[in-house]
Coordinates of C-alpha atoms and ligand atoms in Angstrom, one line a residue:
X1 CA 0.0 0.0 0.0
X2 CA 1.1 3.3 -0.8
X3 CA 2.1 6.0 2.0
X4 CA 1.4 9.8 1.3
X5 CA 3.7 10.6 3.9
X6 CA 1.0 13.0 5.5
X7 CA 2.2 15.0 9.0
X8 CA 1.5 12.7 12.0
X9 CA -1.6 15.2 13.3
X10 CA -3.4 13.8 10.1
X11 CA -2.7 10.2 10.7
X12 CA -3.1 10.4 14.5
X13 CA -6.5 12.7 14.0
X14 CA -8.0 9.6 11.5
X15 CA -7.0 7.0 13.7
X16 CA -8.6 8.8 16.5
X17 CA -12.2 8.5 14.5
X18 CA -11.5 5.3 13.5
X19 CA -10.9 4.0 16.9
X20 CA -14.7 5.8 17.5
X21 CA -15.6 3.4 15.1
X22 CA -16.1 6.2 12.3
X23 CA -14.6 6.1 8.8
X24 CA -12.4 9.1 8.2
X25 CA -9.5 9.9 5.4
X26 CA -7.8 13.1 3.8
X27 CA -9.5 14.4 1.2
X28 CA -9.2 16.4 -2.0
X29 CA -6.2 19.1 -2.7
X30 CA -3.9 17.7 0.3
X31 CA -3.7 14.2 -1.0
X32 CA -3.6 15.6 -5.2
X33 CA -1.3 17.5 -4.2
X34 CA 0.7 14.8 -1.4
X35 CA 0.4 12.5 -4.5
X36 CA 2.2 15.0 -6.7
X37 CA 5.0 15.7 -4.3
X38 CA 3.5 19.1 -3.5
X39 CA 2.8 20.5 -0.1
X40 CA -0.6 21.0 0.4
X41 CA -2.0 24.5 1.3
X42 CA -4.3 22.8 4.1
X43 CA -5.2 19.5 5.4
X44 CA -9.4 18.2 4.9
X45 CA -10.6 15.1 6.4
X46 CA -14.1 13.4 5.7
X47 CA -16.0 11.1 8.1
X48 CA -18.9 9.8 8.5
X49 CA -18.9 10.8 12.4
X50 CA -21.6 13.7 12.6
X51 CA -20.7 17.2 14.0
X52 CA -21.5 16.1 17.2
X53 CA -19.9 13.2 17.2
X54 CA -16.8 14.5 15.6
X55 CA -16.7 17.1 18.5
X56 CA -17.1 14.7 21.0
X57 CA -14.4 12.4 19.6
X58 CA -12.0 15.7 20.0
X59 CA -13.4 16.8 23.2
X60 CA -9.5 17.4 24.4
X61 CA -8.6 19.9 21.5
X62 CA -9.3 22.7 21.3
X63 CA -12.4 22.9 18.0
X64 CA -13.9 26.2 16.5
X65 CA -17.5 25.7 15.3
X66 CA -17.2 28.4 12.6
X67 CA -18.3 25.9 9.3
X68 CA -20.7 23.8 11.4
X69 CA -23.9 24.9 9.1
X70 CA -21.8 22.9 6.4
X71 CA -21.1 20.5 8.9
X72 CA -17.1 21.3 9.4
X73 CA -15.1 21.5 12.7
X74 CA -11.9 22.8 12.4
X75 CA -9.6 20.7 15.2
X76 CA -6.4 22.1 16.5
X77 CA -4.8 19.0 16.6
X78 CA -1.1 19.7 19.0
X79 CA -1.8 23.2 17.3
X80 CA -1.8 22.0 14.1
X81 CA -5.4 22.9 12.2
X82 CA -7.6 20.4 10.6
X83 CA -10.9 20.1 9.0
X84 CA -13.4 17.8 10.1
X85 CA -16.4 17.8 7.4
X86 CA -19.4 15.3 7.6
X87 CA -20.1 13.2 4.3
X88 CA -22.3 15.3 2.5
X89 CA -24.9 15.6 -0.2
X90 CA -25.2 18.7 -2.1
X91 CA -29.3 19.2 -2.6
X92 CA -30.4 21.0 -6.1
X93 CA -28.5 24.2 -6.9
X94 CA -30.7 27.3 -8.2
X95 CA -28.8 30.1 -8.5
X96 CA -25.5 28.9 -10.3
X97 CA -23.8 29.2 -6.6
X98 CA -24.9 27.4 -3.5
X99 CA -27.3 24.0 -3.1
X100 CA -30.6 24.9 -2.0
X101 CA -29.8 22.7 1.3
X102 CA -27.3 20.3 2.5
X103 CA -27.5 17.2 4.1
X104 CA -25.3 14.9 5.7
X105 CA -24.7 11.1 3.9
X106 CA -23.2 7.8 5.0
X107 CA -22.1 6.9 1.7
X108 CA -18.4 8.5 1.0
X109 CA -19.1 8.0 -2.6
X110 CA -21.8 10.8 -1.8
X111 CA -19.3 13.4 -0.7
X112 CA -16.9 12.2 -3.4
X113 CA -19.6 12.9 -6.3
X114 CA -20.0 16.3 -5.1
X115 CA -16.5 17.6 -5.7
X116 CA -15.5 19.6 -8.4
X117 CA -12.7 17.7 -10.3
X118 CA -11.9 14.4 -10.8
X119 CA -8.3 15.1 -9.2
X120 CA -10.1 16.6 -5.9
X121 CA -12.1 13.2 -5.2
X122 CA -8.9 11.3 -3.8
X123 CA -9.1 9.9 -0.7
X124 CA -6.2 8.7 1.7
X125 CA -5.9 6.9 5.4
X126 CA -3.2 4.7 6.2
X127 CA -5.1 1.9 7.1
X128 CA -7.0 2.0 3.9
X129 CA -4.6 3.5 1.7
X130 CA -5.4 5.9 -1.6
X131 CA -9.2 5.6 -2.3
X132 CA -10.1 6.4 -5.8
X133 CA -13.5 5.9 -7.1
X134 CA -13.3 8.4 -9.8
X135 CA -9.9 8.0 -11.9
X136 CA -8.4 10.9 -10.4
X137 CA -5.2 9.1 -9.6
X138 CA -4.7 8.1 -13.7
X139 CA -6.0 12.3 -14.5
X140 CA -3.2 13.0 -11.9
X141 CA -0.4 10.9 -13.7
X142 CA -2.0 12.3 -17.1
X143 CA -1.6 16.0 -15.8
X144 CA -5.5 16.5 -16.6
X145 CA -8.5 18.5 -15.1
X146 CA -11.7 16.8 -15.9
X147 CA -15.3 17.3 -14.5
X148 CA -16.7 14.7 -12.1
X149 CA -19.8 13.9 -14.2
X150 CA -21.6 16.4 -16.4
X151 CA -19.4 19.3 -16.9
X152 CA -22.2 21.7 -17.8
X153 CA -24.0 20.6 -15.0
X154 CA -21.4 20.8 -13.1
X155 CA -20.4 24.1 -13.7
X156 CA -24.1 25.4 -13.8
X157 CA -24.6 24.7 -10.2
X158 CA -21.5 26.4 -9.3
X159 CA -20.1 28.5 -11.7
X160 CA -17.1 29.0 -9.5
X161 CA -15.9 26.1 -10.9
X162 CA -15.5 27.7 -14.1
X163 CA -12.7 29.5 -12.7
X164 CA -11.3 27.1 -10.7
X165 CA -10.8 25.0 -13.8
X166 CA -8.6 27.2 -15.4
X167 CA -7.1 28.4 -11.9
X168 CA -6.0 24.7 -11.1
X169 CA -4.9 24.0 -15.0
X170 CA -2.5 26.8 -14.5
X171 CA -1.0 26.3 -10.7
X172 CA -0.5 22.5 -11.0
X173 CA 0.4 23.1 -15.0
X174 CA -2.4 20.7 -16.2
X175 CA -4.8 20.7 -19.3
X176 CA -8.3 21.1 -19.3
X177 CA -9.9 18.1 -20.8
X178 CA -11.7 18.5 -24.0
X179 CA -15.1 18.6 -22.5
X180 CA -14.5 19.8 -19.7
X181 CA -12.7 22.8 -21.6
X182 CA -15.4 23.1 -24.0
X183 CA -17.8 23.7 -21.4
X184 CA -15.8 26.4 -19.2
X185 CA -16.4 28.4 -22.7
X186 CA -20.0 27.6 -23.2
X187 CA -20.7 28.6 -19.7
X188 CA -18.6 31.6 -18.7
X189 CA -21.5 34.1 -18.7
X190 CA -22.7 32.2 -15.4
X191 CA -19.7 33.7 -13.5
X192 CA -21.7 36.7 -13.6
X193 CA -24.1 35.2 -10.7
X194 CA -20.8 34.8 -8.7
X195 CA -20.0 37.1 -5.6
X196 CA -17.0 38.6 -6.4
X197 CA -14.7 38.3 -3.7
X198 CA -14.7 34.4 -4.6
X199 CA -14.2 35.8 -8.1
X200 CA -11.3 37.7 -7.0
X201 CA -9.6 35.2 -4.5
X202 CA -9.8 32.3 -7.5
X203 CA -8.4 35.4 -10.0
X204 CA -5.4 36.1 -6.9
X205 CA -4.2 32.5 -7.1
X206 CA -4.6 32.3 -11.0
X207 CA -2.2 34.6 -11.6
X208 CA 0.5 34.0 -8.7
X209 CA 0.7 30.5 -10.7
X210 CA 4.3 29.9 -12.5
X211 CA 2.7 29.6 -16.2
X212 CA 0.1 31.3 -17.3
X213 CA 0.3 32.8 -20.4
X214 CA -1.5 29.7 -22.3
X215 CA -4.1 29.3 -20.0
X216 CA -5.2 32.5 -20.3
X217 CA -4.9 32.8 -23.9
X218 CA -6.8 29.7 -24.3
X219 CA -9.8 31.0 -22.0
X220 CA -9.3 34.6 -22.2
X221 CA -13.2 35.1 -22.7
X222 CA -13.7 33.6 -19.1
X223 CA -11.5 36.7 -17.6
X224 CA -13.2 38.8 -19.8
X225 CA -16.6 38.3 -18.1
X226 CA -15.2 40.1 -15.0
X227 CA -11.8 42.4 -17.0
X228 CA -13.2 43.3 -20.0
X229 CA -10.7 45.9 -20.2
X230 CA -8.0 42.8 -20.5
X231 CA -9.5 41.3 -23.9
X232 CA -8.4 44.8 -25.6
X233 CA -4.8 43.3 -25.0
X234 CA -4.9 40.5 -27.0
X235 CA -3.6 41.2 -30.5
X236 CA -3.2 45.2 -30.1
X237 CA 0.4 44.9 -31.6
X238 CA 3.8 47.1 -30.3
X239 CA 5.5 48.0 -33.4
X240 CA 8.4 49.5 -31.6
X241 CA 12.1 48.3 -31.6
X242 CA 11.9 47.4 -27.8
X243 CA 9.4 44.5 -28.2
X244 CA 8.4 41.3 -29.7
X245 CA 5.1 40.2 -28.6
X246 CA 1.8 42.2 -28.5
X247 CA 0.6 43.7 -25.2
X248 CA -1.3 40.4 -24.1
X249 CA 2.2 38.1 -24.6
X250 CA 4.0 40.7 -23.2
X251 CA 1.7 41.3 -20.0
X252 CA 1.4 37.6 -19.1
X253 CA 5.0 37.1 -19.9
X254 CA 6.6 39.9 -17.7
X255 CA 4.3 38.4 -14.9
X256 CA 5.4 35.1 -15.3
X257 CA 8.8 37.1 -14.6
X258 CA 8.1 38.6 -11.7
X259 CA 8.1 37.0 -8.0
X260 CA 4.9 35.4 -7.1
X261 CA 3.2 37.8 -4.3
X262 CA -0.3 39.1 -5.1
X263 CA 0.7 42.9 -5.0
X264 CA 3.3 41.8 -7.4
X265 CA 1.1 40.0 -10.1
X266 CA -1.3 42.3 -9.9
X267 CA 1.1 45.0 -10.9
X268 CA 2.5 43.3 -13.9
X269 CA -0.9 42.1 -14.8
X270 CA -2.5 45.6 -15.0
X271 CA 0.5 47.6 -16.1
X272 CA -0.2 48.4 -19.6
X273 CA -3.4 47.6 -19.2
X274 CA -4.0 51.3 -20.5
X275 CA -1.7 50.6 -24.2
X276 CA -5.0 49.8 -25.7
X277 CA -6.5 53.3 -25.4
X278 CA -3.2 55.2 -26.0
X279 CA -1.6 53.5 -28.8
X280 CA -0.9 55.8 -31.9
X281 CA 1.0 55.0 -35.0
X282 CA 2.9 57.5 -36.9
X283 CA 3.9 57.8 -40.4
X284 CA 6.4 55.5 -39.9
X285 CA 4.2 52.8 -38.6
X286 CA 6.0 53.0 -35.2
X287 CA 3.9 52.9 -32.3
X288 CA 3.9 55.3 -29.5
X289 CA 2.0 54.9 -26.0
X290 CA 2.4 58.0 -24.6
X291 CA 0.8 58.5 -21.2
X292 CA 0.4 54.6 -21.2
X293 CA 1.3 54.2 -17.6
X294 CA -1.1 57.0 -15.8
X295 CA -3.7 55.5 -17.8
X296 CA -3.1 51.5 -16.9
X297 CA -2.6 53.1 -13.3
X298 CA -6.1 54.5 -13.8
X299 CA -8.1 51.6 -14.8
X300 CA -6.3 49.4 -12.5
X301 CA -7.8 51.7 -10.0
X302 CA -11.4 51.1 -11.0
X303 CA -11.0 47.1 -12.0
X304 CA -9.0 46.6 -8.2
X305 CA -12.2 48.6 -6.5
X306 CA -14.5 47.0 -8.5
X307 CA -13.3 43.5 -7.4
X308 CA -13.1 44.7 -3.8
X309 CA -9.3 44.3 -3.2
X310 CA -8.1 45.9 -0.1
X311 CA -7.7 49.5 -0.5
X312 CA -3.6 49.2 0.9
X313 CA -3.4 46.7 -2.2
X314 CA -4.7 48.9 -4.8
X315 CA -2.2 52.1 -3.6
X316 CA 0.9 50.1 -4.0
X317 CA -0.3 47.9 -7.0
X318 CA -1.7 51.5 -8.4
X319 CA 1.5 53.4 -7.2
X320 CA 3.8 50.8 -9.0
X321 CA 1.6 50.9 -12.3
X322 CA 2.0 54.6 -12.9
X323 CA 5.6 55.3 -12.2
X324 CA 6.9 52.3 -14.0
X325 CA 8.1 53.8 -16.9
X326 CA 10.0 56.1 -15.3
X327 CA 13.8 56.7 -16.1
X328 CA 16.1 54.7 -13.6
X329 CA 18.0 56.9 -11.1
X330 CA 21.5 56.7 -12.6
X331 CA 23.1 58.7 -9.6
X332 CA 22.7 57.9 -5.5
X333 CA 22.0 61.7 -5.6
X334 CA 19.2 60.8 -8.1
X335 CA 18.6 57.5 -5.8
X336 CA 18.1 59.7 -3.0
X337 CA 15.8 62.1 -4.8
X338 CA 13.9 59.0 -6.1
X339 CA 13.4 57.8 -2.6
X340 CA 12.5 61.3 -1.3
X341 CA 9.6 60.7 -3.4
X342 CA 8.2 57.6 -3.5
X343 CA 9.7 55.5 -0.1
X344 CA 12.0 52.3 0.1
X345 CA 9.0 49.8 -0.6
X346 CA 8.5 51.7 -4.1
X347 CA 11.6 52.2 -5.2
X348 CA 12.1 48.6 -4.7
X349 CA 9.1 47.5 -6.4
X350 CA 10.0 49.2 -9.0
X351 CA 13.6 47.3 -9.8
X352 CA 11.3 44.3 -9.8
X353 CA 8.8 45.9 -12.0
X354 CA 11.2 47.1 -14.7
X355 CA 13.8 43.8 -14.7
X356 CA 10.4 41.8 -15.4
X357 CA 8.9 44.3 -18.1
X358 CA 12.5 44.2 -19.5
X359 CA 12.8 40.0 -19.4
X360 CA 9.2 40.1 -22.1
X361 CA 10.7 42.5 -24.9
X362 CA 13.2 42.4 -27.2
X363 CA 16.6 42.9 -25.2
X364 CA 15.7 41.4 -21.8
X365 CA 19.0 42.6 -20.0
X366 CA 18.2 46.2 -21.1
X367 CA 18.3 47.7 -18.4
X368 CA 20.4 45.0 -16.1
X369 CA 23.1 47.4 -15.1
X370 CA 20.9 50.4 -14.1
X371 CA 18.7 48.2 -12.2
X372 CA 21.8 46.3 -10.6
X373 CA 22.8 50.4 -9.7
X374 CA 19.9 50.9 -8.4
X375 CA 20.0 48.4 -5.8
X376 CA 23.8 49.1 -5.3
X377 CA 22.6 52.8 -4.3
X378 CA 19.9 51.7 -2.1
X379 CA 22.3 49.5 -0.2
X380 CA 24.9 51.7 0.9
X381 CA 22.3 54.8 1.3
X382 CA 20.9 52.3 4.5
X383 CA 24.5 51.4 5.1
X384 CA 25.9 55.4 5.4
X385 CA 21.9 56.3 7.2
X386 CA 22.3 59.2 4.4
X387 CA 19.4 61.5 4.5
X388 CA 16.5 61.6 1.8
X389 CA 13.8 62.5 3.8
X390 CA 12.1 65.2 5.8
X391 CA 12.2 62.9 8.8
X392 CA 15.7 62.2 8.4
X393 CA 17.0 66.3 8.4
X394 CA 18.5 67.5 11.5
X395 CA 16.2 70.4 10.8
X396 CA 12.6 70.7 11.4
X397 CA 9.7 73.3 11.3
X398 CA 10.5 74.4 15.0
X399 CA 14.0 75.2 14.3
X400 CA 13.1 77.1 11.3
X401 CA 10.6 79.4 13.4
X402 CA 13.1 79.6 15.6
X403 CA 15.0 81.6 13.0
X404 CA 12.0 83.5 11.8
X405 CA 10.4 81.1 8.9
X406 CA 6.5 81.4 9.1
X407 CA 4.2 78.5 9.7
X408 CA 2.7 77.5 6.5
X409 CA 3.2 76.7 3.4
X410 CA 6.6 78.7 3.8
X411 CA 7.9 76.4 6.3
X412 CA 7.1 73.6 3.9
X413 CA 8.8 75.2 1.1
X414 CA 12.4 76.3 2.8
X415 CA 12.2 72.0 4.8
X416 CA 11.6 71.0 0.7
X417 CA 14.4 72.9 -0.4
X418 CA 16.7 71.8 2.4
X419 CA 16.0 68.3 1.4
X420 CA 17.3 68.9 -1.8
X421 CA 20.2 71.0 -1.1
X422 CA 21.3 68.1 1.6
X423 CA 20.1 65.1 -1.1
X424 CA 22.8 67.0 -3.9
X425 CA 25.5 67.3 -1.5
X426 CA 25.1 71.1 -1.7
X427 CA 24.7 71.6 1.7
X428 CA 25.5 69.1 4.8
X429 CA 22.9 67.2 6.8
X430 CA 24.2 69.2 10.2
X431 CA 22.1 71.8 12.2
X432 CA 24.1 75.0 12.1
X433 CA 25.3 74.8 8.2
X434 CA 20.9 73.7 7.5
X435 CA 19.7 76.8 9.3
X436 CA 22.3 79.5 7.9
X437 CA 21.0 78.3 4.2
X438 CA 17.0 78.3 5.6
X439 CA 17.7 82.2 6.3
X440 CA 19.5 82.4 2.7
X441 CA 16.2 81.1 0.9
X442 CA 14.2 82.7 2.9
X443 CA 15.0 86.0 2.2
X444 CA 14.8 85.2 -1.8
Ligands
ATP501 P1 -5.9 24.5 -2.7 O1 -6.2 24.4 -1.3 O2 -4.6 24.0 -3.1 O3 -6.3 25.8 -3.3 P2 -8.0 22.5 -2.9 O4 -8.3 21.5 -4.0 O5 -7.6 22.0 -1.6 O6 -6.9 23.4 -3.5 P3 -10.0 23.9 -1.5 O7 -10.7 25.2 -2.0 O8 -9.2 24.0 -0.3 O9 -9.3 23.4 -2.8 O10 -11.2 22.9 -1.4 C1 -11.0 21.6 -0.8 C2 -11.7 20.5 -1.6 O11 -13.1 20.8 -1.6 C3 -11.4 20.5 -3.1 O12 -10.3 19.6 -3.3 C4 -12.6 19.9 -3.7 O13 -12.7 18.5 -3.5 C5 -13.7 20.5 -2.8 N1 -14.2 21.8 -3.4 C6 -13.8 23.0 -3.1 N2 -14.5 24.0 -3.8 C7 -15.4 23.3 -4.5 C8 -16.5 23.7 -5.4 N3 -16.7 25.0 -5.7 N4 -17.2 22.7 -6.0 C9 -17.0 21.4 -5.7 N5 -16.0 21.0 -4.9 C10 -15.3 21.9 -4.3
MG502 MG1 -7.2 23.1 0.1

């Protein structure tokens, strides 16, 4: 028999049931994925112990009730979370999103059947070893996402699914079977009738995926129920002799570049997403974007809102998107300035922004030295504490009243210009020297 080397917790929490006399395994994406080699994001077990009985079997642990309407009990077993769902049957689905009721089975092939994909029926205990009554262990070894039963059933009483199809095909790199793929495309309209935030947390892990570029190509007209601003992308070409692909390759490309955080791929995702609208070709038949990257920053703004992303998300993602064409800082002074403006998390973000636009066009190392700079500036302005903001100057608005500067916007204006003068090595970051210039601007 085979072992899925699970963590002991699992085991231990199964044989626990068992010894109740219950069936119980690990279900779904922790034993697709323990079968793959992967670790699993979480840890699911089925039984056919009832709520109640599941909490009294785990009386000792600590349990929080929070999924019991769906008959879940999440168990900290030695700290280590599980969770505990009843066999269930899914009653008739109305709306495209929930079952009109649930009810709890004794059959496991019951909770099986209700699963999305053939590779999220697998079951796994060490006493029984890998149960599979649907072929998801052969779909696994054939790198395939396929429907349990009728796909446009399927996908019509949860149209979530739709998504998650393509979502799975690209984070475990696996194709979408024919029918299966056939009807994620005759159905996509029904993701309308889903509530976004699932929308958007299936969208999140989408694109943090490794490859994605074919997926999405393949089933761009299912992201285009909820971006339509995306489909404009595909095929509006960049005649320009910096790239190769139009602005869809180039987009999915430069995110596939760029590290897999959700702030990150949303950037990258959304970053031309304003070429479309600004794109004009000259006589030439070169293509210009001008204004490209205030745009993209723009509609970013409204698609992020719209899909109810934190509002912290959408400043930085938003923040990135409009300065990322701008020209690299090829001085610490013009580091320092750079940083006076934007902050350290920025002026990061933006070396990771550029070296991944750069590695989807024509010459991806472009820009490697600058970018290398860049970072080689950052590091020894921390290193040397050199001054590049406000905060930093060993003046403030106190000592300049002190010398007879006015509150307001004054004030603001001589601190700004003090900044600079101390950022350009015109004038050193000390008290004395800072104050003599203040009275020198002032009276100009
Ligand atoms: P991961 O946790 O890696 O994102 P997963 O397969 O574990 O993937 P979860 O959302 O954690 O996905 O769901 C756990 C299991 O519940 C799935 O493997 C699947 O069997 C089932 N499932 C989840 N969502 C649905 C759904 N919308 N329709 C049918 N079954 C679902
Ligand atoms: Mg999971």
């Amino acid at each position: 028999m085979i072992s899925l080397n699970f963590p002991e917790q699992v085991n231990s929490a199964i044989k626990l049931l068992e010894n109740s006399g219950f069936e119980a395994y690990a279900v779904g994406g922790c034993v697709r994925d323990r079968l793959m080699g992967r670790e699993p994001n979480d840890y699911d077990i089925t039984t056919n112990a009832l709520p109640s009985q599941t909490a009294e079997v785990f009386k000792e642990y600590r349990c929080l009730d929070i999924g019991i309407k769906h008959g879940t009990l999440t168990v900290l077993f030695d700290g280590f979370p599980l969770e505990i769902t009843t066999y269930r049957l899914d009653g008739k689905y109305l709306d495209n999103r929930h079952p009109e009721s649930v009810s709890f089975s004794a059959e496991l092939s019951d909770d099986l059947a209700r699963r999305d994909f053939t590779v999220n029926t697998l079951c796994y205990s060490e006493s029984k070893g890998l149960v599979d009554l649907f072929g998801g262990a052969e779909d696994i070894r054939n790198k395939v996402i396929r429907c349990v039963g009728d796909p446009d059933r399927r996908f019509s009483e949860d149209a979530l699914r739709i998504l998650r199809a393509i979502r799975f095909s690209c984070t475990l790199g696996f194709t979408v079977e024919e029918k299966t793929a056939e009807s994620v495309l005759r159905n996509c309209e029904l993701i309308d009738n889903i509530a976004i935030e699932r929308v958007r947390d299936e969208f999140t892990k989408l694109i943090c995926a490794s490859s994605v570029t074919e997926v999405c190509e393949k089933f761009l007209p299912v992201i285009g129920r909820f971006i339509p601003e995306f489909v404009e992308l595909y095929g509006c070409e960049q005649n320009t002799p910096y790239h190769i692909y139009d602005v869809f390759g180039h987009t999915l490309r430069a995110l596939e570049a760029i590290e897999s955080t959700p702030e990150m791929r949303l950037t990258m995702f959304f970053h031309d997403i304003g070429k479309p609208e600004c794109r004009k070709t000259d006589e030439f038949g070169t293509d210009h974007f001008k204004g490209h990257a205030a745009v993209s920053a723009e509609k970013a703004r409204n698609i992020l809102k719209r899909m109810k992303y934190p509002n912290a998300v959408a400043d930085f993602v938003c923040a990135l998107i409009e300065n990322h064409s701008l020209p690299c800082p090829k001085t610490k002074q013009q580091a320092k300035k750079f940083l006076s403006l934007y902050g350290e998390k920025l002026y990061e973000g933006f070396i990771k922004v550029r070296r991944a636009d750069c590695a989807a066009k024509a010459d991806p190392h472009s820009h490697d030295e600058k970018l290398e700079n860049m970072k080689l500036f950052l590091k020894s302005i921390r290193e040397n504490g050199e001054c590049y903001s406000l905060k930093q100057l060993k003046v403030n608005g106190n000592d300049l009243m002190a010398v007879g500067v006015k509150n307001g916007p004054d004030l603001r204006r001589v601190l700004e210009l003090l900044l600079n003068e101390v950022i350009f090595d015109r004038c050193p970051n000390e008290k004395s020297a800072l104050l003599e210039r203040a009275q020198e601007f002032y009276k100009e």
